[in-house]
């Protein structure tokens, strides 16, 4: 089991550093015709512009393609690069989550440009075979994570650990600023950082981050993502992986506040301790194997 106090302290530290993002994009609330939308395209564009000139020709992966709008955007921004898009196109895996009821199944694959390869299947089935087909030393320069839920995000980070290092850029579709964010993409990202010893800096953000103390307040009405966006708090952001230097000291100074907030708002995802000692979400089908 992870140290939940440490995890909440990690969140407090991450949000304290949020205003220092390298690229701070204007909230959509100032453009009424976009009000309420997720600013995924500007964040993706900022991430692409941050890629180094010597980036790997095929080191761009997207997880959660659905109808293909974001991967087509990436393909247009990077016409000379090969982009790999992963999706089951059958909807979410059965992982026991009670709070996701959206149906993302498609009857046919989306149309994509020639520089896009679609890799179909649930991630734990498709990703190991894909990685086995890559050249030795394959590295990822840009990763777009639109997995929504913890189980799928955890799977991709476990599989991609050997291929993600300092300098890699990760774009998250739903990292912060909604009613279940501590249980989903952010939790899987935290586990990845703790296991690899890597750290991160904020690369591109939109507007402010919702205060975590206020978020944890049991008297605050828990609302949906649309409420946060209407108030100027967005789920999309981009980070750059770095080598961990001063992370222990940064996080430890928040432990007292983290203990208080954990008592107010416990982690809501069901926890189970597997053999490896990691958080797991019990469900009828395991979606965490990486081959």
Coordinates of C-alpha atoms in Angstrom, one line a residue, residues 15-277:
X15 CA -0.5 22.4 -6.7
X16 CA 1.8 24.8 -5.0
X17 CA 4.1 24.6 -8.0
X18 CA 1.2 24.9 -10.5
X19 CA 1.5 28.7 -10.9
X20 CA 5.1 28.3 -12.1
X21 CA 4.1 26.5 -15.3
X22 CA 6.3 27.4 -18.2
X23 CA 3.3 28.1 -20.5
X24 CA 0.2 29.5 -18.9
X25 CA -2.7 29.5 -21.3
X26 CA -5.7 31.8 -21.0
X27 CA -8.9 30.2 -19.5
X28 CA -11.6 29.6 -22.0
X29 CA -14.0 31.5 -19.8
X30 CA -12.6 34.7 -21.4
X31 CA -13.8 33.4 -24.8
X32 CA -17.5 33.0 -24.5
X33 CA -17.9 30.9 -27.6
X34 CA -15.6 28.3 -26.0
X35 CA -16.9 28.6 -22.5
X36 CA -17.2 25.2 -20.8
X37 CA -15.1 23.3 -23.2
X38 CA -11.9 21.4 -22.3
X39 CA -8.8 23.3 -23.7
X40 CA -7.1 20.1 -24.9
X41 CA -6.0 21.5 -28.3
X42 CA -4.0 24.5 -26.9
X43 CA -2.3 22.3 -24.3
X44 CA -1.4 19.7 -27.0
X45 CA 0.0 22.5 -29.2
X46 CA 2.1 23.9 -26.4
X47 CA 3.4 20.4 -25.7
X48 CA 4.4 19.8 -29.3
X49 CA 6.2 23.1 -29.4
X50 CA 8.3 22.0 -26.4
X51 CA 9.6 18.9 -28.1
X52 CA 13.4 18.9 -28.7
X53 CA 14.6 19.0 -32.3
X54 CA 16.3 15.6 -32.0
X55 CA 13.1 13.9 -30.9
X56 CA 12.6 10.2 -31.9
X57 CA 10.7 9.9 -35.2
X58 CA 8.1 7.5 -33.8
X59 CA 8.1 8.4 -30.0
X60 CA 4.7 9.9 -29.9
X61 CA 1.9 7.9 -28.3
X62 CA -1.8 8.7 -27.5
X63 CA -3.9 6.6 -25.2
X64 CA -7.6 7.2 -25.6
X65 CA -8.2 8.0 -29.3
X66 CA -12.0 7.6 -29.4
X67 CA -13.2 9.6 -32.4
X68 CA -9.8 10.8 -33.3
X69 CA -10.0 14.6 -33.0
X70 CA -6.8 14.9 -30.8
X71 CA -4.7 12.5 -32.7
X72 CA -5.6 14.2 -36.0
X73 CA -4.5 17.5 -34.3
X74 CA -1.2 15.9 -33.4
X75 CA -0.8 14.5 -36.9
X76 CA -1.3 18.0 -38.4
X77 CA 1.2 19.6 -36.0
X78 CA 3.8 16.8 -36.7
X79 CA 3.4 15.8 -40.4
X80 CA 6.8 14.2 -40.5
X81 CA 6.4 12.1 -37.4
X82 CA 4.7 8.7 -36.9
X83 CA 2.0 8.8 -34.2
X84 CA 0.6 5.7 -32.5
X85 CA -2.9 5.8 -31.1
X86 CA -4.2 3.2 -28.6
X87 CA -7.8 2.5 -27.8
X88 CA -10.0 -0.5 -27.4
X89 CA -12.8 1.3 -29.2
X90 CA -15.1 -0.8 -27.0
X91 CA -15.3 1.7 -24.1
X92 CA -13.9 1.4 -20.6
X93 CA -12.6 -1.9 -19.1
X94 CA -14.7 -3.5 -16.4
X95 CA -12.7 -2.4 -13.4
X96 CA -15.4 -1.9 -10.8
X97 CA -15.6 1.8 -11.0
X98 CA -19.1 3.1 -10.1
X99 CA -18.7 6.7 -11.2
X100 CA -18.0 6.3 -14.9
X101 CA -21.0 5.3 -16.9
X102 CA -20.2 6.9 -20.3
X103 CA -20.2 4.7 -23.4
X104 CA -17.2 5.3 -25.6
X105 CA -17.7 2.3 -27.9
X106 CA -17.6 2.9 -31.6
X107 CA -19.0 0.9 -34.5
X108 CA -16.0 1.6 -36.7
X109 CA -12.5 3.0 -36.4
X110 CA -12.1 6.8 -36.8
X111 CA -10.5 8.1 -40.0
X112 CA -7.0 9.3 -39.3
X113 CA -4.1 10.7 -41.5
X114 CA -1.4 8.5 -43.0
X115 CA 1.1 9.3 -40.3
X116 CA -1.1 7.8 -37.6
X117 CA -1.2 4.1 -36.7
X118 CA -4.2 2.9 -34.7
X119 CA -3.4 0.1 -32.2
X120 CA -6.7 -1.6 -31.1
X121 CA -7.5 -3.5 -28.0
X122 CA -7.4 -3.0 -24.2
X123 CA -4.0 -1.6 -23.3
X124 CA -2.7 -4.6 -21.3
X125 CA -3.4 -6.7 -24.4
X126 CA -2.1 -4.4 -27.2
X127 CA 0.7 -2.5 -25.5
X128 CA 3.2 -5.3 -24.7
X129 CA 3.1 -6.6 -28.3
X130 CA 3.6 -3.0 -29.6
X131 CA 6.6 -2.4 -27.4
X132 CA 8.1 -5.8 -28.3
X133 CA 8.1 -4.7 -32.0
X134 CA 10.0 -1.5 -31.3
X135 CA 13.7 -1.1 -31.8
X136 CA 16.2 -1.4 -29.0
X137 CA 16.3 1.8 -26.9
X138 CA 12.9 3.0 -28.0
X139 CA 12.0 6.1 -26.1
X140 CA 8.9 8.2 -25.8
X141 CA 9.1 11.9 -26.4
X142 CA 5.4 12.8 -26.2
X143 CA 2.7 10.9 -24.4
X144 CA -1.0 12.0 -24.5
X145 CA -2.9 10.3 -21.7
X146 CA -6.7 10.4 -22.1
X147 CA -7.4 7.3 -20.2
X148 CA -9.8 8.9 -17.7
X149 CA -9.7 6.1 -15.1
X150 CA -7.0 4.9 -12.8
X151 CA -6.8 1.3 -14.0
X152 CA -6.1 2.1 -17.6
X153 CA -3.6 4.9 -16.7
X154 CA -1.8 2.6 -14.3
X155 CA -1.5 -0.1 -17.0
X156 CA 0.2 2.3 -19.5
X157 CA 2.6 3.7 -17.0
X158 CA 3.7 0.3 -15.8
X159 CA 4.3 -0.9 -19.4
X160 CA 6.0 2.3 -20.5
X161 CA 8.4 2.8 -17.5
X162 CA 11.5 1.6 -19.4
X163 CA 10.7 4.1 -22.3
X164 CA 10.0 7.2 -20.3
X165 CA 12.8 9.3 -19.0
X166 CA 13.8 12.9 -18.0
X167 CA 12.8 15.3 -20.8
X168 CA 9.7 13.4 -21.9
X169 CA 6.5 15.4 -22.2
X170 CA 3.2 14.1 -21.0
X171 CA -0.2 15.7 -21.7
X172 CA -3.1 14.7 -19.4
X173 CA -6.7 15.1 -20.4
X174 CA -8.1 14.9 -16.9
X175 CA -5.3 15.3 -14.3
X176 CA -6.9 17.8 -11.9
X177 CA -9.9 20.0 -11.1
X178 CA -12.8 17.5 -10.9
X179 CA -14.6 15.6 -8.1
X180 CA -12.6 12.3 -8.4
X181 CA -9.2 13.5 -9.6
X182 CA -7.2 12.0 -6.7
X183 CA -8.4 8.5 -7.6
X184 CA -7.7 8.5 -11.3
X185 CA -4.9 9.7 -13.7
X186 CA -3.1 11.6 -11.0
X187 CA -2.9 8.5 -8.7
X188 CA -1.4 6.4 -11.5
X189 CA 1.1 9.2 -12.3
X190 CA 2.1 9.5 -8.7
X191 CA 2.8 5.7 -8.5
X192 CA 4.9 5.9 -11.7
X193 CA 7.0 8.8 -10.3
X194 CA 7.6 7.0 -7.0
X195 CA 8.6 3.7 -8.7
X196 CA 11.0 5.3 -11.2
X197 CA 12.5 8.1 -9.0
X198 CA 11.5 10.7 -11.6
X199 CA 9.9 14.1 -10.9
X200 CA 8.1 16.6 -13.0
X201 CA 7.7 20.2 -13.8
X202 CA 4.5 21.8 -15.0
X203 CA 4.9 22.6 -18.7
X204 CA 1.5 24.0 -19.8
X205 CA -1.5 24.8 -17.7
X206 CA -4.8 26.6 -18.2
X207 CA -6.0 29.0 -15.5
X208 CA -5.5 28.2 -11.8
X209 CA -5.7 24.9 -9.9
X210 CA -8.7 24.4 -7.5
X211 CA -7.3 24.7 -3.9
X212 CA -6.9 21.2 -2.5
X213 CA -7.9 22.2 1.0
X214 CA -11.1 23.6 -0.3
X215 CA -11.6 20.5 -2.5
X216 CA -11.2 18.2 0.5
X217 CA -13.7 20.2 2.7
X218 CA -16.5 17.8 3.4
X219 CA -18.9 20.7 3.3
X220 CA -18.1 21.6 -0.2
X221 CA -20.7 20.3 -2.7
X222 CA -19.0 17.8 -5.0
X223 CA -19.9 18.9 -8.5
X224 CA -19.1 17.6 -12.0
X225 CA -16.3 18.7 -14.5
X226 CA -18.5 21.2 -16.2
X227 CA -18.9 23.1 -12.9
X228 CA -15.1 23.4 -12.6
X229 CA -14.7 24.5 -16.2
X230 CA -17.5 27.1 -15.9
X231 CA -15.6 28.5 -12.8
X232 CA -12.3 28.6 -14.8
X233 CA -10.7 25.4 -13.5
X234 CA -9.6 23.0 -16.2
X235 CA -8.6 19.3 -16.3
X236 CA -6.0 19.5 -19.1
X237 CA -2.4 20.1 -18.4
X238 CA 1.1 19.1 -19.7
X239 CA 4.2 18.2 -17.7
X240 CA 7.8 17.5 -18.4
X241 CA 9.6 14.6 -16.6
X242 CA 12.7 15.6 -14.7
X243 CA 15.2 13.9 -12.4
X244 CA 14.2 14.0 -8.8
X245 CA 16.4 16.4 -6.8
X246 CA 14.7 18.1 -3.9
X247 CA 11.3 16.2 -3.9
X248 CA 11.5 14.6 -0.5
X249 CA 12.1 17.9 1.3
X250 CA 9.4 19.6 -0.8
X251 CA 6.8 17.0 0.0
X252 CA 7.7 16.5 3.7
X253 CA 6.8 20.0 4.6
X254 CA 3.2 19.3 3.7
X255 CA 2.7 16.1 5.7
X256 CA 0.9 17.8 8.6
X257 CA -1.6 19.4 6.3
X258 CA -1.9 16.2 4.3
X259 CA -2.8 14.2 7.4
X260 CA -5.6 16.7 8.2
X261 CA -7.0 16.7 4.7
X262 CA -6.8 12.9 4.4
X263 CA -9.0 12.7 7.6
X264 CA -11.5 15.1 6.0
X265 CA -11.6 13.5 2.6
X266 CA -10.2 9.9 2.5
X267 CA -9.2 8.4 -0.8
X268 CA -12.4 7.1 -2.3
X269 CA -11.2 4.4 -4.6
X270 CA -11.4 0.9 -3.2
X271 CA -7.9 -0.2 -2.2
X272 CA -6.4 -3.6 -2.3
X273 CA -2.8 -4.7 -1.6
X274 CA -1.4 -7.0 -4.4
X275 CA 1.7 -9.0 -4.2
X276 CA 3.8 -6.1 -5.4
X277 CA 2.4 -3.8 -2.7

